[in-house]
Structures are given as structure tokens and as C-alpha cells.
Coordinates of C-alpha atoms and ligand atoms in Angstrom, one line a residue:
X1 CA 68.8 106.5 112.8
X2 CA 66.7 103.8 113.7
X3 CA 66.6 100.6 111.4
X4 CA 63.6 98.5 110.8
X5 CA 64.8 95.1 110.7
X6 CA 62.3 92.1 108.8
X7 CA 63.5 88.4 109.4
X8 CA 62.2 86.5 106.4
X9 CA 60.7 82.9 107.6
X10 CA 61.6 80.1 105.1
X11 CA 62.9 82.9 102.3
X12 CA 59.2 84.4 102.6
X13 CA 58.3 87.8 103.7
X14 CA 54.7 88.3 105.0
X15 CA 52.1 91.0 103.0
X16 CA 52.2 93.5 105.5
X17 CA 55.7 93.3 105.7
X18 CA 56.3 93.8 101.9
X19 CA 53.7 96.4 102.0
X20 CA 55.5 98.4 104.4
X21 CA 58.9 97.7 102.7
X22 CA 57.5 99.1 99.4
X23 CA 55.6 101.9 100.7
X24 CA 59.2 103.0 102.2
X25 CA 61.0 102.9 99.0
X26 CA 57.9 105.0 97.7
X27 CA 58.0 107.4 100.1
X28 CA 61.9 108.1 99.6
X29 CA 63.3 105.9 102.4
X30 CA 66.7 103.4 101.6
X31 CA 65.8 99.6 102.4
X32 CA 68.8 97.0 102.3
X33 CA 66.9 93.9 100.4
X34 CA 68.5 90.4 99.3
X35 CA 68.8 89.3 95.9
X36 CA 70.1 85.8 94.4
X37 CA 73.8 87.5 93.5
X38 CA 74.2 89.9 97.2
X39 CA 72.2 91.8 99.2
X40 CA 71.1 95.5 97.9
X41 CA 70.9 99.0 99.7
X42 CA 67.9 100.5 97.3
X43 CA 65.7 103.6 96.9
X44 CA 63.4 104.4 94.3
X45 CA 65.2 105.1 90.9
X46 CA 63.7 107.7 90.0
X47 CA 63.7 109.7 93.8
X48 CA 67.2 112.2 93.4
X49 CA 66.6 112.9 96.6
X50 CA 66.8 109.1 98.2
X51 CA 68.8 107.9 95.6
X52 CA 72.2 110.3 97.0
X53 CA 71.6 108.9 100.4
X54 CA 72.6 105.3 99.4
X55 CA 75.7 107.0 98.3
X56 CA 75.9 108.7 101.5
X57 CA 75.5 105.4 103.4
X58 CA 77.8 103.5 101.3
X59 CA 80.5 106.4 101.4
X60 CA 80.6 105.5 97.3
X61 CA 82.3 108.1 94.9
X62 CA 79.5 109.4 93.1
X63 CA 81.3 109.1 90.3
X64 CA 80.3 105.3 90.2
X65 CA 76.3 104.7 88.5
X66 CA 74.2 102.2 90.2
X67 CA 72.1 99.6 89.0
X68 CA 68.4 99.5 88.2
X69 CA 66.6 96.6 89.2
X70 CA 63.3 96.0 87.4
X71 CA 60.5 93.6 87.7
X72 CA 59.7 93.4 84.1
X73 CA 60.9 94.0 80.6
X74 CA 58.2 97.0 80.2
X75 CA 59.4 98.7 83.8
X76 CA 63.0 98.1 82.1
X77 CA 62.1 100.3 78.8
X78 CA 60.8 102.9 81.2
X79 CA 64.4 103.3 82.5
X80 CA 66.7 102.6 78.8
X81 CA 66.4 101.8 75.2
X82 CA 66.0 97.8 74.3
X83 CA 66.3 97.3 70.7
X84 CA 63.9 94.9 69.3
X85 CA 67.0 92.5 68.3
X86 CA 68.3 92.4 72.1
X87 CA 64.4 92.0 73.6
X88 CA 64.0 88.0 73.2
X89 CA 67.4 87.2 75.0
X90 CA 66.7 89.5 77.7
X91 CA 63.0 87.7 77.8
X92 CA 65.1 84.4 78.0
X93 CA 67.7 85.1 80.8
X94 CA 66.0 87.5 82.9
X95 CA 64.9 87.2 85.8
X96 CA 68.9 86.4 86.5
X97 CA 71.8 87.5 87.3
X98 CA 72.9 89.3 84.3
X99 CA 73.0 93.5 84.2
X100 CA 72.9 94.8 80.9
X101 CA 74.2 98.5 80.4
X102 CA 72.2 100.3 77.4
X103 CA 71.4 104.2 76.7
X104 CA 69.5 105.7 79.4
X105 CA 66.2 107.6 79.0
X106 CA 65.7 110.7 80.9
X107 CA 63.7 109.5 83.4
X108 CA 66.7 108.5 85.5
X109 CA 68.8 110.8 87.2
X110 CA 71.8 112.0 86.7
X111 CA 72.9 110.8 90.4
X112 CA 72.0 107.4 89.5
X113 CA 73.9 107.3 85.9
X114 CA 77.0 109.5 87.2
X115 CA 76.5 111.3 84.6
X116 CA 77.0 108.7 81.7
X117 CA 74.4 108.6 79.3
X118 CA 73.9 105.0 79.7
X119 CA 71.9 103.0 82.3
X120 CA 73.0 99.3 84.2
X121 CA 69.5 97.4 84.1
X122 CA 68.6 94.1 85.5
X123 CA 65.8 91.6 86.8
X124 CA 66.9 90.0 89.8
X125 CA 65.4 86.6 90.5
X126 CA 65.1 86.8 93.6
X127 CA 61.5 86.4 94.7
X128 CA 61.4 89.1 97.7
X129 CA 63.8 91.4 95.3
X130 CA 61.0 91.0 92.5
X131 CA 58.1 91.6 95.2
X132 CA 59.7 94.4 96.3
X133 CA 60.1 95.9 93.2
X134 CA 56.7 94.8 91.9
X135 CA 54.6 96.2 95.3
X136 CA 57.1 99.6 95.4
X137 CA 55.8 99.9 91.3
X138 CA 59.0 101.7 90.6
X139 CA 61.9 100.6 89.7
X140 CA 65.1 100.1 92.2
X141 CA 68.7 101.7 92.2
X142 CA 70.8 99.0 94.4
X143 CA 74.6 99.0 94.7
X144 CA 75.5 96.2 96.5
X145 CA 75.1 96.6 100.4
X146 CA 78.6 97.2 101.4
X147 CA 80.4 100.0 102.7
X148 CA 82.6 100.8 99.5
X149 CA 85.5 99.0 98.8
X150 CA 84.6 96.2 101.6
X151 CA 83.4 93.2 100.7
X152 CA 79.9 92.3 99.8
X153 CA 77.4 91.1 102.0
X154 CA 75.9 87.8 101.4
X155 CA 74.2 87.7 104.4
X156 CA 71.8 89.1 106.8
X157 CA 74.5 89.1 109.3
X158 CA 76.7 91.1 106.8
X159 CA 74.1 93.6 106.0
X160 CA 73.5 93.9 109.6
X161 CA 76.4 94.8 110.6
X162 CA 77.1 97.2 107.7
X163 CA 73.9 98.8 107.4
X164 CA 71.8 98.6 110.9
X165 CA 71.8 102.7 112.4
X166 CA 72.0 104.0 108.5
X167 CA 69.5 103.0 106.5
X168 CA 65.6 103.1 107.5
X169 CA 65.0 98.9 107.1
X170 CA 66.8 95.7 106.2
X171 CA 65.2 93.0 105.1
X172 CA 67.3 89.9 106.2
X173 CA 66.6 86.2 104.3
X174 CA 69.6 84.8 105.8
X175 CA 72.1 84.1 102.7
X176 CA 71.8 84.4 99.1
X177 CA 71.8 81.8 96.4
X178 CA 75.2 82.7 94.5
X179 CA 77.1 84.7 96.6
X180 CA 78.9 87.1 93.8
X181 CA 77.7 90.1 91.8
X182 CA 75.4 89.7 88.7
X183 CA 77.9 90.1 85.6
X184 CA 77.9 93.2 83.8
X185 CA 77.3 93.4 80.0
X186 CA 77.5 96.3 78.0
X187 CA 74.9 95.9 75.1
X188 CA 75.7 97.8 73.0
X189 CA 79.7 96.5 72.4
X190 CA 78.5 93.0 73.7
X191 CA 81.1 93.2 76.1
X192 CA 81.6 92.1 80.0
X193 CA 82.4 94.8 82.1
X194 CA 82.1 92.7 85.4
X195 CA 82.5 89.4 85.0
X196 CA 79.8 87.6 87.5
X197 CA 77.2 84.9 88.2
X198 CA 76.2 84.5 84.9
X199 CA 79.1 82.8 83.1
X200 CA 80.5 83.9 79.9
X201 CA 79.7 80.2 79.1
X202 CA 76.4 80.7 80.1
X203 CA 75.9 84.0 78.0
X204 CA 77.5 82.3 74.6
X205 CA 74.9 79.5 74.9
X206 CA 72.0 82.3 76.0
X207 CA 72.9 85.5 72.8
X208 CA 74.4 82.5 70.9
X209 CA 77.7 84.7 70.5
X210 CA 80.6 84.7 72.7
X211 CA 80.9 88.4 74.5
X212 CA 84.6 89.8 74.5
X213 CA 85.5 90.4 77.9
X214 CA 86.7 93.6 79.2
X215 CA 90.9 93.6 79.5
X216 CA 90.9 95.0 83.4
X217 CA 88.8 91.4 83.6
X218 CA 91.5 89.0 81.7
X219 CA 93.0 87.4 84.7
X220 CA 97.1 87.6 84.8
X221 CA 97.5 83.9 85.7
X222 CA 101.3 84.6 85.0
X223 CA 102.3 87.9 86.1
X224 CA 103.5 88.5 89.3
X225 CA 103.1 92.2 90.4
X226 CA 104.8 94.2 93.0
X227 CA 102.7 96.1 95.7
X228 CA 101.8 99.4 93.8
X229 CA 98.9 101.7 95.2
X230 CA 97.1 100.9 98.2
X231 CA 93.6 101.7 96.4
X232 CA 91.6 98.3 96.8
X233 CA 88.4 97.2 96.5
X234 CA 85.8 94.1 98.0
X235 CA 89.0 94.0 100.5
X236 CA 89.0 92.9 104.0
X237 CA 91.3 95.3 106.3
X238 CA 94.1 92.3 106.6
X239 CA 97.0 92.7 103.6
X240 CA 95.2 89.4 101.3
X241 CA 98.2 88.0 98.7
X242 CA 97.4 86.0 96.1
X243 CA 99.4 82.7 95.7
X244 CA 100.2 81.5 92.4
X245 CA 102.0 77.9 92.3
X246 CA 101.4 74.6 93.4
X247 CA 99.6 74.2 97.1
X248 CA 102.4 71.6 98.2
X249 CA 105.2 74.3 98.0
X250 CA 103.0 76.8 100.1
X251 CA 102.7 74.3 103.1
X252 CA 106.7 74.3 103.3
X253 CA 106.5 78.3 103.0
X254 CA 103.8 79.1 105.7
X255 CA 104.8 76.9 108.3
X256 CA 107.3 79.4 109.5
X257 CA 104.6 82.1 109.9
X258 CA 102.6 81.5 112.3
X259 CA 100.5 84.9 111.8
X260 CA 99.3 83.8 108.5
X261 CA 95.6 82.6 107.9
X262 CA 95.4 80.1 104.5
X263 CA 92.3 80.5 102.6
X264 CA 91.8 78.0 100.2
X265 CA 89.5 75.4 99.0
X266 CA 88.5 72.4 101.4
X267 CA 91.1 70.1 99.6
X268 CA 93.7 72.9 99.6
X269 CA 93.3 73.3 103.4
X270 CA 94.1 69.8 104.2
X271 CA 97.3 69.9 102.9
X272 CA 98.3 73.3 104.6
X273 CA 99.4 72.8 108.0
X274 CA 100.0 75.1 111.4
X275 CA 98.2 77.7 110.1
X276 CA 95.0 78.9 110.8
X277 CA 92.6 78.5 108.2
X278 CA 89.5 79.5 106.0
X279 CA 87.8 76.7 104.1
X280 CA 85.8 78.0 100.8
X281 CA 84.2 74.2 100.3
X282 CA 85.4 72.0 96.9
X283 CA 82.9 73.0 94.7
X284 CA 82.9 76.0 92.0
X285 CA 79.8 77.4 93.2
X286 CA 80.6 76.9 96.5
X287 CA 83.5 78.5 96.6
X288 CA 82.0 81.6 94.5
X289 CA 79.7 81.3 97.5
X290 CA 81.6 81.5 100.3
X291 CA 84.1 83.5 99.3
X292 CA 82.8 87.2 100.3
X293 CA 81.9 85.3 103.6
X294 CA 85.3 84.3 104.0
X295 CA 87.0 88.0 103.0
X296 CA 84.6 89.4 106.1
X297 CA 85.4 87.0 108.5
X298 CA 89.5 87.4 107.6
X299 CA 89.7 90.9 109.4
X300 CA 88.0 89.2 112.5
X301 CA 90.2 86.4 112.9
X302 CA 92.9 89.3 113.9
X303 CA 96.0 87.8 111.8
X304 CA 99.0 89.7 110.5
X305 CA 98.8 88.8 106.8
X306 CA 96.6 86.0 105.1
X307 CA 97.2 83.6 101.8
X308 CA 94.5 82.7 99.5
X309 CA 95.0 80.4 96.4
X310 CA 94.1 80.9 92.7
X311 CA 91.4 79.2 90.6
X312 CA 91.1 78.2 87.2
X313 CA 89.0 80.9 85.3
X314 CA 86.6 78.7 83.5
X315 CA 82.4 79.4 84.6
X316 CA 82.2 80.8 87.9
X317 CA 86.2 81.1 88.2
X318 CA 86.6 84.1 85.8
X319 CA 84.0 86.3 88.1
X320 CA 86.1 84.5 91.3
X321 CA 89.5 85.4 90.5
X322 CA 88.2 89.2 89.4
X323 CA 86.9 89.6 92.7
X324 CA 90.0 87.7 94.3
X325 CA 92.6 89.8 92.5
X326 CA 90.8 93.2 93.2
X327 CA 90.6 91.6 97.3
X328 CA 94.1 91.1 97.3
X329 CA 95.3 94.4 95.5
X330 CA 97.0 92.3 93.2
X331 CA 99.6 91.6 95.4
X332 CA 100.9 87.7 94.3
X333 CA 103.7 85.3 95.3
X334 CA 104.9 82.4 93.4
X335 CA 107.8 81.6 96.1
X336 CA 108.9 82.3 99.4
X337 CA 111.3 85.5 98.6
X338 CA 108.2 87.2 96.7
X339 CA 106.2 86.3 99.9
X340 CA 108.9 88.1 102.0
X341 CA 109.0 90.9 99.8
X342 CA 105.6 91.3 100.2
X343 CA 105.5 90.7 104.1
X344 CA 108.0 93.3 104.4
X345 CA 106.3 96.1 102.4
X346 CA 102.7 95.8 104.9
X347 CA 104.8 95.1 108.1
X348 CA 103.7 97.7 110.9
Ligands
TXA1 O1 74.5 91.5 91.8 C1 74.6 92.7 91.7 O2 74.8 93.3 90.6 C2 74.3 93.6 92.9 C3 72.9 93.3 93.3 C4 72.5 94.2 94.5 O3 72.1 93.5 92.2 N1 74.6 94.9 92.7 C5 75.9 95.4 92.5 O4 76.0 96.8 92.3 O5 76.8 94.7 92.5 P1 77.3 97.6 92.4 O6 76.9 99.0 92.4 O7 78.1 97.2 93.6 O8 78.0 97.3 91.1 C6 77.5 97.8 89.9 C7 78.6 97.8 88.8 C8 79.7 98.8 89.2 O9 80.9 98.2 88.8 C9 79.4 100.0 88.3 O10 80.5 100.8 88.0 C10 78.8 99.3 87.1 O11 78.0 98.2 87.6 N2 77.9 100.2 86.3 C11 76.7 100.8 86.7 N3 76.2 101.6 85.8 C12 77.1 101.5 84.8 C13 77.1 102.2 83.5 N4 76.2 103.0 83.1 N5 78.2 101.9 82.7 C14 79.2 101.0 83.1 N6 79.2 100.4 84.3 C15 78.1 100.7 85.1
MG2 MG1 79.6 96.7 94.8

């Protein structure tokens, strides 16, 4: 298939390029977009018909619903039920990146809710994402633009090289402001599904309750688990563990493996050394930033196994160490025989 690639200038797309973008998704056709959280791979919400070809490009289950993306609260009601209490929070954090799940109406498909009779809604803030969407005049299902269970893209580049050959255009804006998924929240149990770039500090202050957060979410600072099933998800094709102690120890432990790549903050990576190494920056955001960036570029660095460190879970860290712990299968070390144990189990 040929793709129809659109460079953005300065984050800006021109009106005849938007025009044809949107008269694609209107006619049926898939169009990999950017948003603030990742890039999308999108058709019209309301198409069937284009809607099963993201799946198809993605090779997702279609057992798993995508998201809607609306330009407006109105084009949201079109797609689910809002009750009147929830409509002045939603006025106040969207556009964001926050994805509320609420009972579907009709007009969606069944392809796009897998069935469920609930809906995943949001108002990205990106301005070509909201363009899009606006000029198109229908709403947007967009899974992240990532063949399933690799990482996300955050990039053109990513996208790119995902997507070029299997979807009918990509709009490329170079990188996206945060780097990690919108968060999920189910409205109706006021509960995070998918913890994300909205903080569950963030959403306390915003609903002015504190959401529970789903258990599969609840990072296990403290357990150490063996290497169970080889499902995995936002995973690079090199085994990722998890390392769960103090950075000083690890330098002593890795220098004996020289096939190892360290991923770790800045500060982290200054104090690892003969290895080669990823750096994620210092910074929270940053680090939520860089990290799908970092995942992709793992597989091409061609190493035998790689390390990456643990975060504190407070802000962005909660929807980081999700996304960390589903990378690395939940496979975590706290000392050199776990390490070992590990090595040997993913050893060709
Ligand atoms: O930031 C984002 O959310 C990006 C950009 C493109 O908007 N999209 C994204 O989509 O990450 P995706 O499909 O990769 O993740 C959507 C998540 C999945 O975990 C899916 O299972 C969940 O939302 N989801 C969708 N509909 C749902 C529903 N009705 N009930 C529960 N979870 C749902
Ligand atoms: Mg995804």
C-alpha cells in the first residue's frame, strides 16, 4: 500500500493538507496522526468497515476496544452518556490527556467497543489531533500507533517505521509533548484503569476526590517475581529486567556482563560503568518522555539482555513503572543470583 506521508513545519499542518487528511478519514481510509500523549492510527468511529482495518494493521486482538477521540463535549455525547454531575470536570480537564470510559450509545460499533457496552472517550489536546478531528466532523477511534504489544511511538520516526506501506497517510510532527498514554478512568467506579499522563495527583485536585486505582496498576515495589509467561506488552524484542535495589550494587553486578545495556536515568548512568548505556534524562517528565524512545532503540542496539531501574511511583512515576513493569514482563532482580537466574532462563 502506498503511504501518504505529511511533515508538519513548526508543529503546523497546512489547510490543504488537513483537508486532505480529513477527507481520508471521511472516506474510510486509516491516518496515523500525533497527539500530546503518542501518536494514533485512526479511522472514523463510526466507519465498521475502516475501523477493523486499524486492527488489521496493528495485528490487535479484537478483543481490546479502542478509544474515541472527540473535539468537543457535544461530539463526546454523540458517542456515550455524560451525566450532568460528571459534565463540568470534563469541561475543566479536557482537552488533555485523560480517557474516561462511560456507557456507550449505539452509534459506535460493536468493533470499536469489543463488545462491552461502554465506550473509552477523550479530547486530545493536541492542536493537529483536534483539527483533525474538527475538519473530519466525526469523531476518531485511535489505538496508539504501535504494532501490538511493541512499544509506542512517540515519534514520526517511530510511526514511520511501524506504519509506512500499511496505512493510507501519516502525519509526522516530530515528537510528542508527554511521551506516555493518556490515563484511563472509568467513570462510572471512579477508577484508573491505566494509569497515565494525567496524574492521580492531578485528577484528586481536578474531580476533587481521590480515584482508586485499579490493582493490576498498584506497583509491587517489593516483590520479586520469577519469569512466568512470555505474554508481554509495550516490550522491545531484547529480555528487559527490572532492577530493584540500590544503583551502587548494580555497577559491581554488571560489570562482569559485557552484553548488558543499563537504562537508567542520567544520574543513574554515571555511576554504571562498562556497559553500554541508555540515558532517560533526570527529570520525571523527561524520563516519562523518553522512555518509549528508549524501549525502541534497545532492540537496535543488538545486546543479549538489558537492565533498567525502578522509579518512585508518585505523579508521572505510577503511569512509568506500569508501563516499565509490563516492558519488562515483570521479570526483577534485587541481587546478582536473581540476575543469573534470570540470564539463564532467556539464554539462547
Ligand atoms: O494516549 C492515548 O490514550 C493514546 C492516544 C492515541 O490517544 N491511545 C491509546 O490507545 O493509548 P490504546 O488502544 O493503545 O489504549 C487504550 C486502552 C486499552 O488499554 C484499552 O483496553 C482501554 O483503553 N479501553 C478502551 N476501551 C475500553 C473500555 N470500554 N473499557 C475499559 N477499557 C477500555
Ligand atoms: Mg496501546
Amino acid at each position: 500500500m502506498h503511504t501518504v506521508i505529511i511533515k508538519t513545519k513548526h508543529g503546523k499542518i497546512n489547510s490543504k493538507n488537513m483537508k486532505s487528511a480529513a477527507s481520508a478519514i471521511r472516506s474510510g481510509k486509516v491516518v496515523v496522526f500525533p497527539t500530546e500523549t503518542v501518536y494514533g492510527i485512526g479511522a472514523n468511529a463510526f466507519d465498521e468497515e475502516a475501523c477493523k482495518k486499524i486492527f488489521e494493521a496493528k495485528g490487535r486482538p479484537s478483543d481490546n476496544p479502542l478509544i474515541v477521540h472527540v473535539s468537543d463535549l457535544n461530539m463526546a455525547k454523540t458517542v456515550c452518556f455524560i451525566s450532568k454531575k460528571y459534565e463540568k470536570y470534563l469541561l475543566k480537564v479536557w482537552p488533555g490527556p485523560l480517557t474516561i470510559i462511560s456507557k456507550a450509545k449505539n452509534t459506535v460499533g460493536k468493533i470499536v467497543t469489543a463488545n462491552l457496552d461502554t465506550v473509552a472517550v477523550r479530547m486530545p489536546s493536541s492542536s493537529i489531533a483536534l483539527e483533525l478531528i474538527r475538519t473530519s466532523g466525526v469523531p476518531i477511534a485511535a489505538p496508539s500507533a504501535n504494532i501490538s504489544k511493541m512499544p509506542s511511538s512517540t515519534s514520526g520516526k517511530h510511526a514511520l517505521a511501524y506504519f509506512n506501506g500499511k496505512v493510507d497517510m501519516i502525519l509526522d510532527a516530530g515528537r510528542t509533548k508527554y511521551g506516555i498514554e493518556s490515563t484511563v478512568l472509568d467513570l462510572r467506579t471512579f477508577t484508573v484503569l491505566r494509569p497515565g499522563a494525567f496524574s492521580v495527583e492531578d485528577l484528586t485536585r481536578a474531580f476533587g476526590k481521590k480515584p482508586r486505582v485499579h490493582s493490576e496498576n498498584v506497583v509491587s515495589i517489593k516483590k520479586v517475581r520469577s519469569p512466568g509467561m512470555k505474554y508481554r506488552h509495550y516490550s522491545p524484542n531484547t529480555p528487559l529486567f527490572l532492577y530493584k535495589g540500590n544503583i551502587r550494587d548494580l555497577n559491581k553486578m554488571l560489570k562482569k556482563h559485557k552484553k548488558i545495556v543499563f537504562i537508567g536515568s542520567d544520574n543513574a548512568c554515571s555511576m554504571i560503568k562498562g556497559v553500554q548505556k541508555i540515558r532517560l534524562g533526570n527529570y520525571q517528565e523527561e524520563i516519562a518522555h523518553n522512555l518509549f524512545d528508549a524501549l525502541i532503540k534497545l532492540d537496535s542496539v543488538k545486546a543479549k539482555f538489558a537492565v533498567i531501574q525502578s522509579f518512585g511511583i508518585e505523579g508521572f512515576g505510577l503511569a512509568v513503572m506500569n508501563r516499565i513493569e509490563k516492558a519488562s514482563n515483570h521479570l526483577s532482580f534485587k541481587n546478582e543470583k536473581q540476575l543469573h537466574k534470570l540470564m539463564n532462563v532467556y539464554k539462547k
